[in-house]
Amino acid sequence: MGTGYVGLVHGAVLSSYGFQVTCMDVDVDKIKHLQDGNSPIYEPGLEELLRHSLRDGLLTFTTSPQQVIQESDVIFIAVGTPAKEDGGADLSYVRDVIQQIATYINGYKVIVCKSTMPVGTSRRIATYLDTLLTDRRSDFRADVVSNPEFLRQGKAVTDALSPSRVIIGTESSQAKETLQTIYQVHIQHHVPFLYTNLETAEMIKYASNSFLAVKISFINELALVSEKVGANIQDIATGMGLDERISPHFLQAGPGYGGSCFPKDTQAMLDIGEKNDEDLYIIRAAIAANEKQMKSMINKISEALSVNGTLQGKTIAIWGLSFKPETDDIRYAPSFEIIKGLLQQGAMVNVFCPQGMEQAKRMWSDFNNRIHYCQSEAASAQDADAIVLMTEWHQFRAHNWPMIAKTMRGNAFFDLRNMFTTDVQVREQFQYYSVGSS
């Protein structure tokens, strides 16, 4: 139930294992596209998987909650849990699903929470469902399982097919056996499994994302210092990463973290702490450092290009809008804050992203009339005073740099992902600025 990044990828992968899978969503247009084998999101390998399972008759799509509930033994909840203004998670979509299950349940069901939910939610779901079924004098019952997802956008299909671990939170032996049947292929491939209680499973997801956000904020703060003392952040990260206790992962300096998980989950973690009288200093600092990093990138660009404290009359080309490559997701992407900051200082902005522009056109209504969406990265650079590389899409590497530079009015190149720190041609062709080196 829910056909976003998590629900759609999970449903497609389970159908590829031979299970009969029905995906349900309230969005009629989305379901029509999916029935034709067209994915509403960009995720490498997903559309091929969808079309293969549709041809085999193992995957169907519907807008009917009654159909998906009554025809299924296991119900995965994969609806959105967006952040509220206070940082807590909005569980209204989850509540709607539980009410629908209580209405249409026709036998024993295993209800699996894939959506990221605050600690304690799965147990409250179980209690709420029991209350609804009792009120309706139903003899049917259900077990609730917390089974958090760990999908990386851009690599979600690969991660679902070959997960780093499977976490199952349940106190029901029947539900445990059911999930073991569903994930038998992972058991056969010796994927690590951890069986625990509901609260621990929920906490593992938040803890994992919060820790990764801390690592990113940590290296980004070091990058700011490195620029001032003449150190090289990439070498620092390499040296740190050689220590197996630290590992090199998530030590790449950049403009700050974004996406649908880290910003939302760190705020939710703070909310969980506050509700339990614990101030989580490290996570709070990571969030503040991330906000600081994005402001620092705006200042870096402004200091290099501004005249009399303004960017009025300057044209800046932004390469990449999505928060990472191989996805069209622009939610909480650093590009949003940086573009907004540049516009506020009077700059004109040309943008190009291989996949993120359609979402941006829909979601950035506040200042879309001040953004020029281009057909290519080269087109965005024409007559521009600077290029700002926001997302490390692989296609940005292959260019005739002298030709790009010739079409520009200025020659500043802000490499906010450090893609070209060792590229002699780029560094010679432009006034080159990286993150974390002087």
CSV table of C-alpha atoms in Angstrom, one decimal:
chain,number,residue,atom,x,y,z
A,1,MET,CA,0.0,0.0,0.0
A,2,GLY,CA,1.8,3.1,-1.4
A,3,THR,CA,3.8,3.2,-4.6
A,4,GLY,CA,6.5,5.7,-3.8
A,5,TYR,CA,10.2,4.9,-3.9
A,6,VAL,CA,9.9,2.2,-1.2
A,7,GLY,CA,6.6,0.6,-2.1
A,8,LEU,CA,7.2,0.5,-5.9
A,9,VAL,CA,10.7,-0.9,-5.7
A,10,HIS,CA,9.8,-3.4,-3.0
A,11,GLY,CA,6.7,-4.6,-4.9
A,12,ALA,CA,8.7,-5.0,-8.2
A,13,VAL,CA,11.4,-7.0,-6.5
A,14,LEU,CA,9.1,-9.3,-4.6
A,15,SER,CA,7.2,-10.0,-7.8
A,16,SER,CA,10.5,-10.9,-9.5
A,17,TYR,CA,11.0,-13.6,-6.8
A,18,GLY,CA,7.7,-15.2,-8.1
A,19,PHE,CA,5.3,-13.8,-5.5
A,20,GLN,CA,1.9,-12.5,-6.6
A,21,VAL,CA,2.1,-8.8,-5.8
A,22,THR,CA,-0.6,-6.1,-5.9
A,23,CYS,CA,0.5,-2.5,-5.5
A,24,MET,CA,-2.2,0.0,-4.4
A,25,ASP,CA,-2.2,3.8,-4.4
A,26,VAL,CA,-4.9,6.4,-4.2
A,27,ASP,CA,-3.4,8.3,-7.2
A,28,VAL,CA,-5.5,7.2,-10.2
A,29,ASP,CA,-3.1,8.7,-12.8
A,30,LYS,CA,-0.1,7.1,-11.3
A,31,ILE,CA,-1.8,3.7,-11.3
A,32,LYS,CA,-2.8,4.1,-14.9
A,33,HIS,CA,0.9,4.8,-15.8
A,34,LEU,CA,2.1,1.8,-13.8
A,35,GLN,CA,-0.4,-0.5,-15.4
A,36,ASP,CA,1.2,0.4,-18.7
A,37,GLY,CA,4.6,-0.3,-17.3
A,38,ASN,CA,5.7,3.3,-16.9
A,39,SER,CA,7.4,4.2,-13.7
A,40,PRO,CA,6.6,7.6,-12.2
A,41,ILE,CA,10.1,7.9,-10.7
A,42,TYR,CA,13.5,7.6,-12.2
A,43,GLU,CA,15.4,4.6,-10.7
A,44,PRO,CA,17.8,2.6,-12.7
A,45,GLY,CA,16.5,-0.9,-13.5
A,46,LEU,CA,13.0,-0.3,-12.0
A,47,GLU,CA,11.0,0.1,-15.2
A,48,GLU,CA,12.5,-3.1,-16.7
A,49,LEU,CA,11.6,-5.0,-13.6
A,50,LEU,CA,8.1,-3.6,-13.6
A,51,ARG,CA,7.5,-4.5,-17.2
A,52,HIS,CA,8.9,-8.0,-16.9
A,53,SER,CA,6.6,-8.8,-13.9
A,54,LEU,CA,3.6,-7.3,-15.6
A,55,ARG,CA,4.2,-9.5,-18.6
A,56,ASP,CA,4.5,-12.6,-16.3
A,57,GLY,CA,1.2,-11.7,-14.6
A,58,LEU,CA,2.9,-11.5,-11.2
A,59,LEU,CA,2.4,-7.8,-10.6
A,60,THR,CA,-0.8,-5.8,-10.7
A,61,PHE,CA,-1.8,-2.3,-9.7
A,62,THR,CA,-5.0,-1.0,-8.2
A,63,THR,CA,-6.6,1.9,-6.5
A,64,SER,CA,-8.9,-0.4,-4.5
A,65,PRO,CA,-7.9,-0.9,-0.8
A,66,GLN,CA,-10.5,-3.6,-0.5
A,67,GLN,CA,-8.9,-5.6,-3.4
A,68,VAL,CA,-5.3,-5.4,-2.1
A,69,ILE,CA,-6.3,-6.2,1.5
A,70,GLN,CA,-8.6,-9.1,0.8
A,71,GLU,CA,-6.4,-10.7,-1.8
A,72,SER,CA,-3.2,-10.5,0.2
A,73,ASP,CA,-1.7,-12.6,3.0
A,74,VAL,CA,0.9,-10.0,3.8
A,75,ILE,CA,0.3,-6.2,3.6
A,76,PHE,CA,3.3,-3.9,3.3
A,77,ILE,CA,2.7,-0.3,4.5
A,78,ALA,CA,4.8,2.0,2.3
A,79,VAL,CA,2.9,5.3,2.4
A,80,GLY,CA,4.6,8.6,3.1
A,81,THR,CA,5.4,9.8,6.6
A,82,PRO,CA,6.4,13.4,5.8
A,83,ALA,CA,7.8,15.7,8.4
A,84,LYS,CA,5.5,18.2,10.2
A,85,GLU,CA,6.5,21.7,11.1
A,86,ASP,CA,7.6,20.6,14.6
A,87,GLY,CA,9.9,17.9,13.2
A,88,GLY,CA,7.6,15.0,14.0
A,89,ALA,CA,6.3,12.5,11.5
A,90,ASP,CA,2.9,13.0,9.9
A,91,LEU,CA,1.2,9.5,10.3
A,92,SER,CA,-2.2,10.4,8.8
A,93,TYR,CA,-1.6,8.2,5.7
A,94,VAL,CA,-0.6,5.3,8.0
A,95,ARG,CA,-3.7,5.8,10.1
A,96,ASP,CA,-5.8,5.7,6.9
A,97,VAL,CA,-4.3,2.4,5.9
A,98,ILE,CA,-5.0,0.8,9.3
A,99,GLN,CA,-8.6,2.0,9.1
A,100,GLN,CA,-8.9,0.4,5.7
A,101,ILE,CA,-7.4,-2.8,6.9
A,102,ALA,CA,-9.9,-3.0,9.8
A,103,THR,CA,-12.7,-2.4,7.3
A,104,TYR,CA,-11.8,-5.0,4.7
A,105,ILE,CA,-9.9,-7.6,6.6
A,106,ASN,CA,-11.1,-11.1,5.8
A,107,GLY,CA,-8.6,-13.4,7.5
A,108,TYR,CA,-5.3,-13.5,9.3
A,109,LYS,CA,-2.9,-10.9,7.9
A,110,VAL,CA,0.8,-9.9,8.5
A,111,ILE,CA,1.1,-6.2,8.4
A,112,VAL,CA,4.6,-5.0,7.6
A,113,CYS,CA,5.7,-1.5,8.3
A,114,LYS,CA,8.2,-0.4,5.6
A,115,SER,CA,7.5,3.3,6.0
A,116,THR,CA,9.9,5.1,8.4
A,117,MET,CA,7.9,5.7,11.5
A,118,PRO,CA,8.7,7.1,15.0
A,119,VAL,CA,9.7,4.6,17.6
A,120,GLY,CA,6.6,3.1,19.2
A,121,THR,CA,4.4,3.5,16.1
A,122,SER,CA,4.3,-0.2,15.1
A,123,ARG,CA,3.1,-1.1,18.6
A,124,ARG,CA,0.5,1.7,18.6
A,125,ILE,CA,-0.7,0.5,15.1
A,126,ALA,CA,-1.2,-3.0,16.6
A,127,THR,CA,-3.2,-1.6,19.5
A,128,TYR,CA,-5.2,0.7,17.3
A,129,LEU,CA,-6.0,-2.1,14.9
A,130,ASP,CA,-7.1,-4.4,17.7
A,131,THR,CA,-9.4,-1.7,19.0
A,132,LEU,CA,-11.0,-1.2,15.6
A,133,LEU,CA,-11.5,-4.9,15.1
A,134,THR,CA,-13.0,-5.2,18.6
A,135,ASP,CA,-15.3,-2.3,18.0
A,136,ARG,CA,-16.5,-4.0,14.8
A,137,ARG,CA,-16.8,-7.4,16.5
A,138,SER,CA,-14.5,-9.0,14.1
A,139,ASP,CA,-12.9,-12.4,14.8
A,140,PHE,CA,-10.0,-11.8,12.4
A,141,ARG,CA,-6.6,-10.8,13.7
A,142,ALA,CA,-3.3,-9.5,12.4
A,143,ASP,CA,0.3,-9.3,13.5
A,144,VAL,CA,2.3,-6.2,13.0
A,145,VAL,CA,6.0,-6.3,12.0
A,146,SER,CA,8.6,-3.5,11.7
A,147,ASN,CA,10.8,-4.2,8.7
A,148,PRO,CA,12.6,-0.9,7.9
A,149,GLU,CA,14.0,-0.3,4.4
A,150,PHE,CA,17.6,0.7,3.7
A,151,LEU,CA,17.3,1.6,0.0
A,152,ARG,CA,19.7,4.2,-1.5
A,153,GLN,CA,18.0,6.2,-4.2
A,154,GLY,CA,19.8,5.7,-7.5
A,155,LYS,CA,20.7,2.1,-6.3
A,156,ALA,CA,17.3,1.1,-4.8
A,157,VAL,CA,16.7,-1.9,-7.1
A,158,THR,CA,20.2,-3.2,-6.4
A,159,ASP,CA,19.8,-2.7,-2.7
A,160,ALA,CA,16.4,-4.4,-2.6
A,161,LEU,CA,17.8,-7.4,-4.6
A,162,SER,CA,21.0,-7.6,-2.5
A,163,PRO,CA,20.3,-5.9,0.9
A,164,SER,CA,23.1,-5.1,3.4
A,165,ARG,CA,20.9,-6.6,6.1
A,166,VAL,CA,17.3,-7.4,6.9
A,167,ILE,CA,15.9,-6.2,10.2
A,168,ILE,CA,12.7,-7.8,11.4
A,169,GLY,CA,11.0,-6.5,14.5
A,170,THR,CA,8.2,-8.8,15.7
A,171,GLU,CA,7.1,-10.8,18.8
A,172,SER,CA,5.0,-13.2,16.7
A,173,SER,CA,6.5,-16.5,15.6
A,174,GLN,CA,3.9,-16.8,12.9
A,175,ALA,CA,4.8,-13.4,11.4
A,176,LYS,CA,8.5,-14.2,11.7
A,177,GLU,CA,8.0,-17.5,9.7
A,178,THR,CA,6.0,-15.6,7.1
A,179,LEU,CA,8.8,-13.0,6.6
A,180,GLN,CA,11.4,-15.7,6.4
A,181,THR,CA,9.4,-17.3,3.6
A,182,ILE,CA,9.2,-14.0,1.7
A,183,TYR,CA,12.9,-13.3,2.2
A,184,GLN,CA,14.1,-16.9,1.6
A,185,VAL,CA,16.3,-15.8,-1.3
A,186,HIS,CA,18.2,-13.5,1.0
A,187,ILE,CA,18.6,-16.2,3.6
A,188,GLN,CA,20.0,-18.5,0.9
A,189,HIS,CA,22.5,-15.8,0.0
A,190,HIS,CA,23.6,-15.4,3.6
A,191,VAL,CA,22.4,-11.8,4.0
A,192,PRO,CA,22.6,-10.9,7.7
A,193,PHE,CA,19.3,-11.0,9.5
A,194,LEU,CA,18.5,-9.4,12.8
A,195,TYR,CA,15.3,-10.4,14.7
A,196,THR,CA,14.4,-8.0,17.4
A,197,ASN,CA,11.4,-6.2,19.0
A,198,LEU,CA,9.3,-3.5,17.2
A,199,GLU,CA,10.9,-0.5,18.9
A,200,THR,CA,14.4,-1.6,18.2
A,201,ALA,CA,13.7,-2.2,14.6
A,202,GLU,CA,12.2,1.2,14.2
A,203,MET,CA,15.1,2.8,16.1
A,204,ILE,CA,17.7,1.1,13.9
A,205,LYS,CA,16.5,3.0,10.8
A,206,TYR,CA,16.6,6.4,12.5
A,207,ALA,CA,20.0,5.6,14.1
A,208,SER,CA,21.5,4.6,10.8
A,209,ASN,CA,20.5,7.6,8.9
A,210,SER,CA,21.3,10.0,11.8
A,211,PHE,CA,24.8,8.5,12.1
A,212,LEU,CA,25.5,8.9,8.3
A,213,ALA,CA,24.2,12.5,8.5
A,214,VAL,CA,26.7,13.1,11.3
A,215,LYS,CA,29.6,11.8,9.2
A,216,ILE,CA,28.7,14.0,6.3
A,217,SER,CA,28.3,17.1,8.5
A,218,PHE,CA,31.6,16.2,10.3
A,219,ILE,CA,33.6,16.1,7.0
A,220,ASN,CA,32.0,19.2,5.7
A,221,GLU,CA,33.0,21.2,8.8
A,222,LEU,CA,36.5,19.9,8.4
A,223,ALA,CA,36.4,21.0,4.8
A,224,LEU,CA,35.7,24.6,5.8
A,225,VAL,CA,38.7,24.6,8.2
A,226,SER,CA,40.9,22.9,5.6
A,227,GLU,CA,40.3,25.7,3.1
A,228,LYS,CA,41.6,28.2,5.6
A,229,VAL,CA,44.7,26.3,6.8
A,230,GLY,CA,45.8,25.1,3.4
A,231,ALA,CA,44.9,21.4,3.9
A,232,ASN,CA,43.3,19.1,1.4
A,233,ILE,CA,40.0,17.6,2.6
A,234,GLN,CA,40.1,14.7,0.1
A,235,ASP,CA,43.4,13.5,1.3
A,236,ILE,CA,42.2,14.0,4.9
A,237,ALA,CA,39.1,11.8,4.2
A,238,THR,CA,41.3,9.2,2.5
A,239,GLY,CA,43.7,9.1,5.5
A,240,MET,CA,40.7,8.9,7.9
A,241,GLY,CA,39.0,6.2,5.8
A,242,LEU,CA,42.1,3.9,6.0
A,243,ASP,CA,41.2,3.4,9.6
A,244,GLU,CA,38.8,0.5,9.5
A,245,ARG,CA,37.1,1.8,12.6
A,246,ILE,CA,36.0,4.9,10.6
A,247,SER,CA,35.8,3.6,7.0
A,248,PRO,CA,35.8,5.9,3.9
A,249,HIS,CA,32.1,5.9,3.3
A,250,PHE,CA,30.2,9.2,3.7
A,251,LEU,CA,33.4,11.2,4.1
A,252,GLN,CA,33.0,13.1,0.8
A,253,ALA,CA,32.9,16.8,1.3
A,254,GLY,CA,30.2,18.7,-0.5
A,255,PRO,CA,27.4,21.3,-0.3
A,256,GLY,CA,25.5,19.4,2.4
A,257,TYR,CA,23.2,16.4,2.7
A,258,GLY,CA,19.7,16.3,1.3
A,259,GLY,CA,17.1,13.9,0.0
A,260,SER,CA,14.0,12.3,1.4
A,261,CYS,CA,15.6,10.5,4.4
A,262,PHE,CA,18.5,12.3,6.2
A,263,PRO,CA,16.8,15.8,6.7
A,264,LYS,CA,13.5,14.2,7.7
A,265,ASP,CA,14.9,11.4,9.9
A,266,THR,CA,17.4,13.6,11.8
A,267,GLN,CA,14.6,16.0,12.7
A,268,ALA,CA,12.4,13.1,13.7
A,269,MET,CA,15.2,11.7,15.8
A,270,LEU,CA,15.3,15.1,17.6
A,271,ASP,CA,11.6,14.9,18.1
A,272,ILE,CA,11.8,11.4,19.6
A,273,GLY,CA,14.5,12.6,22.0
A,274,GLU,CA,12.5,15.7,23.1
A,275,LYS,CA,9.4,13.6,23.7
A,276,ASN,CA,11.5,11.4,26.0
A,277,ASP,CA,13.3,14.3,27.7
A,278,GLU,CA,16.6,13.7,26.0
A,279,ASP,CA,18.4,16.4,24.0
A,280,LEU,CA,20.4,14.7,21.3
A,281,TYR,CA,23.3,17.2,21.0
A,282,ILE,CA,25.3,15.4,18.3
A,283,ILE,CA,22.3,15.0,15.9
A,284,ARG,CA,21.3,18.6,16.6
A,285,ALA,CA,24.8,19.8,15.8
A,286,ALA,CA,24.8,17.7,12.6
A,287,ILE,CA,21.6,19.5,11.4
A,288,ALA,CA,23.1,22.9,12.3
A,289,ALA,CA,26.3,22.1,10.5
A,290,ASN,CA,24.4,21.0,7.4
A,291,GLU,CA,22.5,24.3,7.3
A,292,LYS,CA,25.8,26.2,7.8
A,293,GLN,CA,27.4,24.2,5.0
A,294,MET,CA,24.8,25.3,2.4
A,295,LYS,CA,25.1,28.9,3.5
A,296,SER,CA,28.9,28.6,3.2
A,297,MET,CA,28.6,27.5,-0.4
A,298,ILE,CA,26.4,30.5,-1.2
A,299,ASN,CA,29.0,32.7,0.5
A,300,LYS,CA,31.8,31.1,-1.5
A,301,ILE,CA,30.1,31.8,-4.8
A,302,SER,CA,29.0,35.3,-3.7
A,303,GLU,CA,32.5,36.3,-2.5
A,304,ALA,CA,34.0,35.3,-5.8
A,305,LEU,CA,31.4,36.9,-8.1
A,306,SER,CA,29.6,39.8,-6.4
A,307,VAL,CA,30.2,43.4,-7.2
A,308,ASN,CA,29.5,45.9,-4.5
A,309,GLY,CA,27.9,43.1,-2.4
A,310,THR,CA,25.4,42.0,-5.0
A,311,LEU,CA,25.1,39.4,-7.8
A,312,GLN,CA,22.8,41.6,-9.8
A,313,GLY,CA,23.6,41.1,-13.5
A,314,LYS,CA,25.4,37.9,-13.0
A,315,THR,CA,24.3,34.7,-14.6
A,316,ILE,CA,25.1,31.4,-12.9
A,317,ALA,CA,24.7,27.9,-14.5
A,318,ILE,CA,23.6,25.2,-12.0
A,319,TRP,CA,24.6,21.6,-13.0
A,320,GLY,CA,22.4,19.1,-11.2
A,321,LEU,CA,19.3,19.6,-9.1
A,322,SER,CA,18.7,16.1,-7.6
A,323,PHE,CA,20.3,15.5,-4.2
A,324,LYS,CA,22.4,12.8,-5.7
A,325,PRO,CA,23.0,11.2,-9.1
A,326,GLU,CA,20.9,8.5,-10.6
A,327,THR,CA,17.7,9.8,-9.1
A,328,ASP,CA,15.1,12.5,-9.9
A,329,ASP,CA,14.4,13.2,-6.3
A,330,ILE,CA,14.9,16.9,-5.4
A,331,ARG,CA,13.3,16.8,-1.9
A,332,TYR,CA,15.5,18.8,0.6
A,333,ALA,CA,18.2,18.9,-2.1
A,334,PRO,CA,21.0,21.4,-1.3
A,335,SER,CA,20.4,22.8,-4.8
A,336,PHE,CA,17.2,24.4,-3.6
A,337,GLU,CA,18.7,26.4,-0.8
A,338,ILE,CA,21.7,27.5,-2.9
A,339,ILE,CA,19.6,28.6,-5.9
A,340,LYS,CA,17.3,30.4,-3.5
A,341,GLY,CA,20.3,32.2,-1.9
A,342,LEU,CA,21.7,33.2,-5.3
A,343,LEU,CA,18.4,34.5,-6.5
A,344,GLN,CA,18.0,36.6,-3.3
A,345,GLN,CA,21.3,38.2,-4.1
A,346,GLY,CA,20.1,39.2,-7.6
A,347,ALA,CA,21.6,36.5,-9.8
A,348,MET,CA,20.0,35.0,-12.8
A,349,VAL,CA,20.1,31.2,-12.8
A,350,ASN,CA,20.2,28.7,-15.6
A,351,VAL,CA,19.8,25.1,-14.6
A,352,PHE,CA,20.2,21.6,-16.1
A,353,CYS,CA,19.7,18.2,-14.4
A,354,PRO,CA,19.5,14.9,-16.3
A,355,GLN,CA,16.5,13.9,-14.3
A,356,GLY,CA,15.5,16.4,-11.7
A,357,MET,CA,14.0,19.3,-13.7
A,358,GLU,CA,10.5,18.0,-14.0
A,359,GLN,CA,10.1,17.6,-10.3
A,360,ALA,CA,11.7,21.1,-9.8
A,361,LYS,CA,9.2,22.6,-12.2
A,362,ARG,CA,6.3,21.1,-10.1
A,363,MET,CA,7.7,21.8,-6.7
A,364,TRP,CA,9.6,25.1,-6.8
A,365,SER,CA,6.6,27.3,-7.6
A,366,ASP,CA,7.8,30.1,-5.4
A,367,PHE,CA,10.6,31.1,-7.7
A,368,ASN,CA,10.3,29.0,-10.8
A,369,ASN,CA,9.5,32.1,-12.9
A,370,ARG,CA,13.1,33.2,-12.2
A,371,ILE,CA,14.8,30.0,-13.2
A,372,HIS,CA,15.7,29.2,-16.8
A,373,TYR,CA,15.5,25.5,-17.4
A,374,CYS,CA,17.9,24.4,-20.2
A,375,GLN,CA,18.2,21.4,-22.6
A,376,SER,CA,21.7,20.6,-21.6
A,377,GLU,CA,24.5,21.5,-19.3
A,378,ALA,CA,26.4,23.2,-22.2
A,379,ALA,CA,23.3,25.3,-23.0
A,380,SER,CA,23.1,26.4,-19.4
A,381,ALA,CA,26.7,27.6,-19.5
A,382,GLN,CA,26.2,29.9,-22.5
A,383,ASP,CA,26.9,33.6,-21.5
A,384,ALA,CA,27.1,32.5,-17.9
A,385,ASP,CA,29.6,34.1,-15.4
A,386,ALA,CA,30.0,30.8,-13.5
A,387,ILE,CA,29.2,27.1,-13.4
A,388,VAL,CA,28.1,25.6,-10.1
A,389,LEU,CA,28.3,21.8,-10.1
A,390,MET,CA,25.8,20.6,-7.6
A,391,THR,CA,25.3,16.9,-8.4
A,392,GLU,CA,28.0,14.5,-9.6
A,393,TRP,CA,26.2,13.1,-12.6
A,394,HIS,CA,28.7,11.0,-14.6
A,395,GLN,CA,27.7,12.7,-17.9
A,396,PHE,CA,29.1,16.0,-16.5
A,397,ARG,CA,32.7,14.6,-16.9
A,398,ALA,CA,32.7,14.3,-20.7
A,399,HIS,CA,32.9,17.7,-22.2
A,400,ASN,CA,35.0,19.8,-24.6
A,401,TRP,CA,36.0,22.2,-21.8
A,402,PRO,CA,37.7,24.8,-24.0
A,403,MET,CA,34.4,25.0,-26.0
A,404,ILE,CA,32.3,25.3,-22.8
A,405,ALA,CA,34.6,28.1,-21.6
A,406,LYS,CA,34.5,29.9,-24.9
A,407,THR,CA,30.7,30.2,-24.7
A,408,MET,CA,30.8,31.7,-21.2
A,409,ARG,CA,31.0,35.3,-20.3
A,410,GLY,CA,33.1,34.6,-17.2
A,411,ASN,CA,35.2,31.6,-16.3
A,412,ALA,CA,34.4,30.6,-12.6
A,413,PHE,CA,33.8,27.0,-11.9
A,414,PHE,CA,32.5,26.0,-8.5
A,415,ASP,CA,32.9,22.2,-8.1
A,416,LEU,CA,30.8,21.6,-5.0
A,417,ARG,CA,31.3,17.8,-5.4
A,418,ASN,CA,35.1,17.8,-6.0
A,419,MET,CA,34.6,15.9,-9.3
A,420,PHE,CA,37.5,17.7,-11.0
A,421,THR,CA,40.1,18.3,-8.4
A,422,THR,CA,42.6,16.2,-10.3
A,423,ASP,CA,41.5,17.2,-13.8
A,424,VAL,CA,44.3,19.4,-15.1
A,425,GLN,CA,42.3,20.7,-18.1
A,426,VAL,CA,39.3,21.9,-16.0
A,427,ARG,CA,41.6,23.5,-13.5
A,428,GLU,CA,43.6,25.3,-16.2
A,429,GLN,CA,40.5,26.3,-18.2
A,430,PHE,CA,38.6,27.9,-15.4
A,431,GLN,CA,39.0,29.9,-12.2
A,432,TYR,CA,38.4,26.7,-10.2
A,433,TYR,CA,36.9,26.4,-6.7
A,434,SER,CA,36.5,23.2,-4.9
A,435,VAL,CA,35.3,22.3,-1.4
A,436,GLY,CA,37.9,21.8,1.3
A,437,SER,CA,41.1,22.8,-0.4
A,438,SER,CA,42.8,26.2,-0.8
